[in-house]
Amino acid sequence: MTTAQLLAQHVLPQHNKGKAEEQDECAEISKKIRQREEEIKQIQTKIIQLYEELYKKDTV
């Protein structure tokens, strides 16, 4: 089971939705998770770069 599927079980309302609609919503949630994960990776890279710049200034 994927992360998106686990989240979908708690996020999606459990009343009378068609399977196709649930799959569409699950796909949309998966897409958003992938986007957020990419944003996190970019932020982590930026933090590392800034830390390295700061460390270089401290050692000079």
PDB file of N, CA and C in Angstrom:
ATOM      1  N   MET A   1       0.846  -1.171   0.000  1.00  0.00           N
ATOM      2  CA  MET A   1       0.000   0.000   0.000  1.00  0.00           C
ATOM      3  C   MET A   1       0.897   1.241   0.000  1.00  0.00           C
ATOM      4  N   THR A   2       0.569   2.202  -0.849  1.00  0.00           N
ATOM      5  CA  THR A   2       1.386   3.405  -0.959  1.00  0.00           C
ATOM      6  C   THR A   2       1.017   4.409   0.123  1.00  0.00           C
ATOM      7  N   THR A   3       1.873   5.407   0.290  1.00  0.00           N
ATOM      8  CA  THR A   3       1.607   6.487   1.245  1.00  0.00           C
ATOM      9  C   THR A   3       0.299   7.176   0.906  1.00  0.00           C
ATOM     10  N   ALA A   4       0.108   7.439  -0.376  1.00  0.00           N
ATOM     11  CA  ALA A   4      -1.118   8.122  -0.808  1.00  0.00           C
ATOM     12  C   ALA A   4      -2.356   7.307  -0.463  1.00  0.00           C
ATOM     13  N   GLN A   5      -2.281   5.999  -0.630  1.00  0.00           N
ATOM     14  CA  GLN A   5      -3.428   5.163  -0.306  1.00  0.00           C
ATOM     15  C   GLN A   5      -3.722   5.179   1.189  1.00  0.00           C
ATOM     16  N   LEU A   6      -2.656   5.160   1.987  1.00  0.00           N
ATOM     17  CA  LEU A   6      -2.855   5.241   3.438  1.00  0.00           C
ATOM     18  C   LEU A   6      -3.505   6.557   3.828  1.00  0.00           C
ATOM     19  N   LEU A   7      -3.001   7.648   3.254  1.00  0.00           N
ATOM     20  CA  LEU A   7      -3.584   8.958   3.545  1.00  0.00           C
ATOM     21  C   LEU A   7      -5.010   9.043   3.038  1.00  0.00           C
ATOM     22  N   ALA A   8      -5.260   8.467   1.886  1.00  0.00           N
ATOM     23  CA  ALA A   8      -6.591   8.534   1.282  1.00  0.00           C
ATOM     24  C   ALA A   8      -7.631   7.870   2.174  1.00  0.00           C
ATOM     25  N   GLN A   9      -7.238   6.837   2.881  1.00  0.00           N
ATOM     26  CA  GLN A   9      -8.181   6.168   3.770  1.00  0.00           C
ATOM     27  C   GLN A   9      -8.657   7.088   4.886  1.00  0.00           C
ATOM     28  N   HIS A  10      -7.816   8.023   5.280  1.00  0.00           N
ATOM     29  CA  HIS A  10      -8.180   8.926   6.365  1.00  0.00           C
ATOM     30  C   HIS A  10      -8.698  10.262   5.861  1.00  0.00           C
ATOM     31  N   VAL A  11      -8.347  10.637   4.651  1.00  0.00           N
ATOM     32  CA  VAL A  11      -8.710  11.944   4.132  1.00  0.00           C
ATOM     33  C   VAL A  11     -10.027  11.907   3.372  1.00  0.00           C
ATOM     34  N   LEU A  12     -10.212  10.896   2.576  1.00  0.00           N
ATOM     35  CA  LEU A  12     -11.407  10.824   1.742  1.00  0.00           C
ATOM     36  C   LEU A  12     -12.629  10.440   2.575  1.00  0.00           C
ATOM     37  N   PRO A  13     -13.748  11.106   2.348  1.00  0.00           N
ATOM     38  CA  PRO A  13     -14.977  10.693   3.026  1.00  0.00           C
ATOM     39  C   PRO A  13     -15.332   9.261   2.617  1.00  0.00           C
ATOM     40  N   GLN A  14     -15.871   8.514   3.522  1.00  0.00           N
ATOM     41  CA  GLN A  14     -16.133   7.094   3.279  1.00  0.00           C
ATOM     42  C   GLN A  14     -17.570   6.819   2.824  1.00  0.00           C
ATOM     43  N   HIS A  15     -18.297   7.825   2.410  1.00  0.00           N
ATOM     44  CA  HIS A  15     -19.701   7.622   2.060  1.00  0.00           C
ATOM     45  C   HIS A  15     -19.928   7.625   0.556  1.00  0.00           C
ATOM     46  N   ASN A  16     -20.514   6.595   0.064  1.00  0.00           N
ATOM     47  CA  ASN A  16     -21.070   6.467  -1.283  1.00  0.00           C
ATOM     48  C   ASN A  16     -20.287   7.107  -2.420  1.00  0.00           C
ATOM     49  N   LYS A  17     -19.020   6.959  -2.476  1.00  0.00           N
ATOM     50  CA  LYS A  17     -18.249   7.451  -3.617  1.00  0.00           C
ATOM     51  C   LYS A  17     -18.010   6.285  -4.553  1.00  0.00           C
ATOM     52  N   GLY A  18     -18.028   6.581  -5.847  1.00  0.00           N
ATOM     53  CA  GLY A  18     -17.737   5.551  -6.823  1.00  0.00           C
ATOM     54  C   GLY A  18     -16.256   5.231  -6.817  1.00  0.00           C
ATOM     55  N   LYS A  19     -15.934   4.021  -7.243  1.00  0.00           N
ATOM     56  CA  LYS A  19     -14.535   3.580  -7.255  1.00  0.00           C
ATOM     57  C   LYS A  19     -13.683   4.481  -8.145  1.00  0.00           C
ATOM     58  N   ALA A  20     -14.205   4.878  -9.296  1.00  0.00           N
ATOM     59  CA  ALA A  20     -13.451   5.744 -10.217  1.00  0.00           C
ATOM     60  C   ALA A  20     -13.162   7.089  -9.571  1.00  0.00           C
ATOM     61  N   GLU A  21     -14.131   7.640  -8.878  1.00  0.00           N
ATOM     62  CA  GLU A  21     -13.946   8.926  -8.214  1.00  0.00           C
ATOM     63  C   GLU A  21     -12.905   8.812  -7.102  1.00  0.00           C
ATOM     64  N   GLU A  22     -12.958   7.718  -6.360  1.00  0.00           N
ATOM     65  CA  GLU A  22     -11.963   7.498  -5.302  1.00  0.00           C
ATOM     66  C   GLU A  22     -10.566   7.360  -5.895  1.00  0.00           C
ATOM     67  N   GLN A  23     -10.451   6.666  -7.014  1.00  0.00           N
ATOM     68  CA  GLN A  23      -9.156   6.506  -7.663  1.00  0.00           C
ATOM     69  C   GLN A  23      -8.642   7.845  -8.166  1.00  0.00           C
ATOM     70  N   ASP A  24      -9.531   8.681  -8.706  1.00  0.00           N
ATOM     71  CA  ASP A  24      -9.124  10.009  -9.165  1.00  0.00           C
ATOM     72  C   ASP A  24      -8.608  10.849  -8.002  1.00  0.00           C
ATOM     73  N   GLU A  25      -9.312  10.812  -6.898  1.00  0.00           N
ATOM     74  CA  GLU A  25      -8.890  11.577  -5.731  1.00  0.00           C
ATOM     75  C   GLU A  25      -7.578  11.032  -5.174  1.00  0.00           C
ATOM     76  N   CYS A  26      -7.435   9.729  -5.173  1.00  0.00           N
ATOM     77  CA  CYS A  26      -6.188   9.110  -4.701  1.00  0.00           C
ATOM     78  C   CYS A  26      -5.027   9.526  -5.599  1.00  0.00           C
ATOM     79  N   ALA A  27      -5.251   9.548  -6.900  1.00  0.00           N
ATOM     80  CA  ALA A  27      -4.216   9.975  -7.840  1.00  0.00           C
ATOM     81  C   ALA A  27      -3.842  11.435  -7.601  1.00  0.00           C
ATOM     82  N   GLU A  28      -4.820  12.269  -7.328  1.00  0.00           N
ATOM     83  CA  GLU A  28      -4.562  13.690  -7.066  1.00  0.00           C
ATOM     84  C   GLU A  28      -3.768  13.857  -5.772  1.00  0.00           C
ATOM     85  N   ILE A  29      -4.115  13.108  -4.760  1.00  0.00           N
ATOM     86  CA  ILE A  29      -3.382  13.154  -3.492  1.00  0.00           C
ATOM     87  C   ILE A  29      -1.950  12.680  -3.705  1.00  0.00           C
ATOM     88  N   SER A  30      -1.785  11.615  -4.477  1.00  0.00           N
ATOM     89  CA  SER A  30      -0.441  11.111  -4.778  1.00  0.00           C
ATOM     90  C   SER A  30       0.393  12.171  -5.481  1.00  0.00           C
ATOM     91  N   LYS A  31      -0.213  12.859  -6.407  1.00  0.00           N
ATOM     92  CA  LYS A  31       0.474  13.927  -7.148  1.00  0.00           C
ATOM     93  C   LYS A  31       0.920  15.027  -6.192  1.00  0.00           C
ATOM     94  N   LYS A  32       0.039  15.427  -5.298  1.00  0.00           N
ATOM     95  CA  LYS A  32       0.368  16.473  -4.337  1.00  0.00           C
ATOM     96  C   LYS A  32       1.483  16.030  -3.397  1.00  0.00           C
ATOM     97  N   ILE A  33       1.470  14.776  -2.992  1.00  0.00           N
ATOM     98  CA  ILE A  33       2.527  14.257  -2.122  1.00  0.00           C
ATOM     99  C   ILE A  33       3.858  14.299  -2.845  1.00  0.00           C
ATOM    100  N   ARG A  34       3.881  13.877  -4.109  1.00  0.00           N
ATOM    101  CA  ARG A  34       5.133  13.905  -4.881  1.00  0.00           C
ATOM    102  C   ARG A  34       5.638  15.341  -5.026  1.00  0.00           C
ATOM    103  N   GLN A  35       4.728  16.286  -5.249  1.00  0.00           N
ATOM    104  CA  GLN A  35       5.129  17.694  -5.359  1.00  0.00           C
ATOM    105  C   GLN A  35       5.728  18.184  -4.046  1.00  0.00           C
ATOM    106  N   ARG A  36       5.105  17.843  -2.950  1.00  0.00           N
ATOM    107  CA  ARG A  36       5.603  18.275  -1.635  1.00  0.00           C
ATOM    108  C   ARG A  36       6.953  17.631  -1.335  1.00  0.00           C
ATOM    109  N   GLU A  37       7.112  16.358  -1.698  1.00  0.00           N
ATOM    110  CA  GLU A  37       8.395  15.696  -1.478  1.00  0.00           C
ATOM    111  C   GLU A  37       9.497  16.381  -2.283  1.00  0.00           C
ATOM    112  N   GLU A  38       9.192  16.796  -3.503  1.00  0.00           N
ATOM    113  CA  GLU A  38      10.172  17.504  -4.328  1.00  0.00           C
ATOM    114  C   GLU A  38      10.510  18.861  -3.698  1.00  0.00           C
ATOM    115  N   GLU A  39       9.500  19.551  -3.186  1.00  0.00           N
ATOM    116  CA  GLU A  39       9.747  20.825  -2.512  1.00  0.00           C
ATOM    117  C   GLU A  39      10.647  20.622  -1.289  1.00  0.00           C
ATOM    118  N   ILE A  40      10.401  19.562  -0.546  1.00  0.00           N
ATOM    119  CA  ILE A  40      11.215  19.264   0.636  1.00  0.00           C
ATOM    120  C   ILE A  40      12.658  19.010   0.227  1.00  0.00           C
ATOM    121  N   LYS A  41      12.864  18.244  -0.836  1.00  0.00           N
ATOM    122  CA  LYS A  41      14.221  17.978  -1.313  1.00  0.00           C
ATOM    123  C   LYS A  41      14.927  19.276  -1.700  1.00  0.00           C
ATOM    124  N   GLN A  42      14.220  20.169  -2.376  1.00  0.00           N
ATOM    125  CA  GLN A  42      14.815  21.443  -2.784  1.00  0.00           C
ATOM    126  C   GLN A  42      15.175  22.285  -1.561  1.00  0.00           C
ATOM    127  N   ILE A  43      14.308  22.314  -0.586  1.00  0.00           N
ATOM    128  CA  ILE A  43      14.570  23.082   0.634  1.00  0.00           C
ATOM    129  C   ILE A  43      15.756  22.479   1.391  1.00  0.00           C
ATOM    130  N   GLN A  44      15.817  21.153   1.464  1.00  0.00           N
ATOM    131  CA  GLN A  44      16.948  20.507   2.129  1.00  0.00           C
ATOM    132  C   GLN A  44      18.260  20.857   1.435  1.00  0.00           C
ATOM    133  N   THR A  45      18.253  20.851   0.120  1.00  0.00           N
ATOM    134  CA  THR A  45      19.455  21.207  -0.639  1.00  0.00           C
ATOM    135  C   THR A  45      19.863  22.638  -0.336  1.00  0.00           C
ATOM    136  N   LYS A  46      18.905  23.546  -0.295  1.00  0.00           N
ATOM    137  CA  LYS A  46      19.185  24.946   0.001  1.00  0.00           C
ATOM    138  C   LYS A  46      19.737  25.101   1.417  1.00  0.00           C
ATOM    139  N   ILE A  47      19.188  24.390   2.366  1.00  0.00           N
ATOM    140  CA  ILE A  47      19.665  24.445   3.744  1.00  0.00           C
ATOM    141  C   ILE A  47      21.115  23.975   3.823  1.00  0.00           C
ATOM    142  N   ILE A  48      21.423  22.887   3.129  1.00  0.00           N
ATOM    143  CA  ILE A  48      22.796  22.377   3.111  1.00  0.00           C
ATOM    144  C   ILE A  48      23.742  23.403   2.510  1.00  0.00           C
ATOM    145  N   GLN A  49      23.337  24.030   1.410  1.00  0.00           N
ATOM    146  CA  GLN A  49      24.171  25.048   0.776  1.00  0.00           C
ATOM    147  C   GLN A  49      24.413  26.221   1.719  1.00  0.00           C
ATOM    148  N   LEU A  50      23.372  26.676   2.371  1.00  0.00           N
ATOM    149  CA  LEU A  50      23.506  27.799   3.297  1.00  0.00           C
ATOM    150  C   LEU A  50      24.389  27.428   4.491  1.00  0.00           C
ATOM    151  N   TYR A  51      24.225  26.218   5.000  1.00  0.00           N
ATOM    152  CA  TYR A  51      25.051  25.765   6.103  1.00  0.00           C
ATOM    153  C   TYR A  51      26.519  25.728   5.689  1.00  0.00           C
ATOM    154  N   GLU A  52      26.775  25.215   4.492  1.00  0.00           N
ATOM    155  CA  GLU A  52      28.159  25.154   4.010  1.00  0.00           C
ATOM    156  C   GLU A  52      28.751  26.558   3.851  1.00  0.00           C
ATOM    157  N   GLU A  53      27.957  27.506   3.352  1.00  0.00           N
ATOM    158  CA  GLU A  53      28.433  28.887   3.231  1.00  0.00           C
ATOM    159  C   GLU A  53      28.747  29.459   4.604  1.00  0.00           C
ATOM    160  N   LEU A  54      27.878  29.219   5.550  1.00  0.00           N
ATOM    161  CA  LEU A  54      28.079  29.714   6.906  1.00  0.00           C
ATOM    162  C   LEU A  54      29.313  29.077   7.534  1.00  0.00           C
ATOM    163  N   TYR A  55      29.487  27.793   7.339  1.00  0.00           N
ATOM    164  CA  TYR A  55      30.637  27.088   7.886  1.00  0.00           C
ATOM    165  C   TYR A  55      31.931  27.625   7.290  1.00  0.00           C
ATOM    166  N   LYS A  56      31.938  27.915   5.997  1.00  0.00           N
ATOM    167  CA  LYS A  56      33.127  28.466   5.337  1.00  0.00           C
ATOM    168  C   LYS A  56      33.490  29.814   5.924  1.00  0.00           C
ATOM    169  N   LYS A  57      32.498  30.641   6.234  1.00  0.00           N
ATOM    170  CA  LYS A  57      32.763  31.955   6.812  1.00  0.00           C
ATOM    171  C   LYS A  57      33.356  31.830   8.202  1.00  0.00           C
ATOM    172  N   ASP A  58      32.901  30.828   8.960  1.00  0.00           N
ATOM    173  CA  ASP A  58      33.399  30.618  10.322  1.00  0.00           C
ATOM    174  C   ASP A  58      34.837  30.134  10.341  1.00  0.00           C
ATOM    175  N   THR A  59      35.255  29.408   9.316  1.00  0.00           N
ATOM    176  CA  THR A  59      36.598  28.849   9.289  1.00  0.00           C
ATOM    177  C   THR A  59      37.638  29.800   8.707  1.00  0.00           C
ATOM    178  N   VAL A  60      37.175  30.894   8.089  1.00  0.00           N
ATOM    179  CA  VAL A  60      38.105  31.847   7.471  1.00  0.00           C
ATOM    180  C   VAL A  60      38.598  32.846   8.473  1.00  0.00           C
TER     181      VAL A  60
END
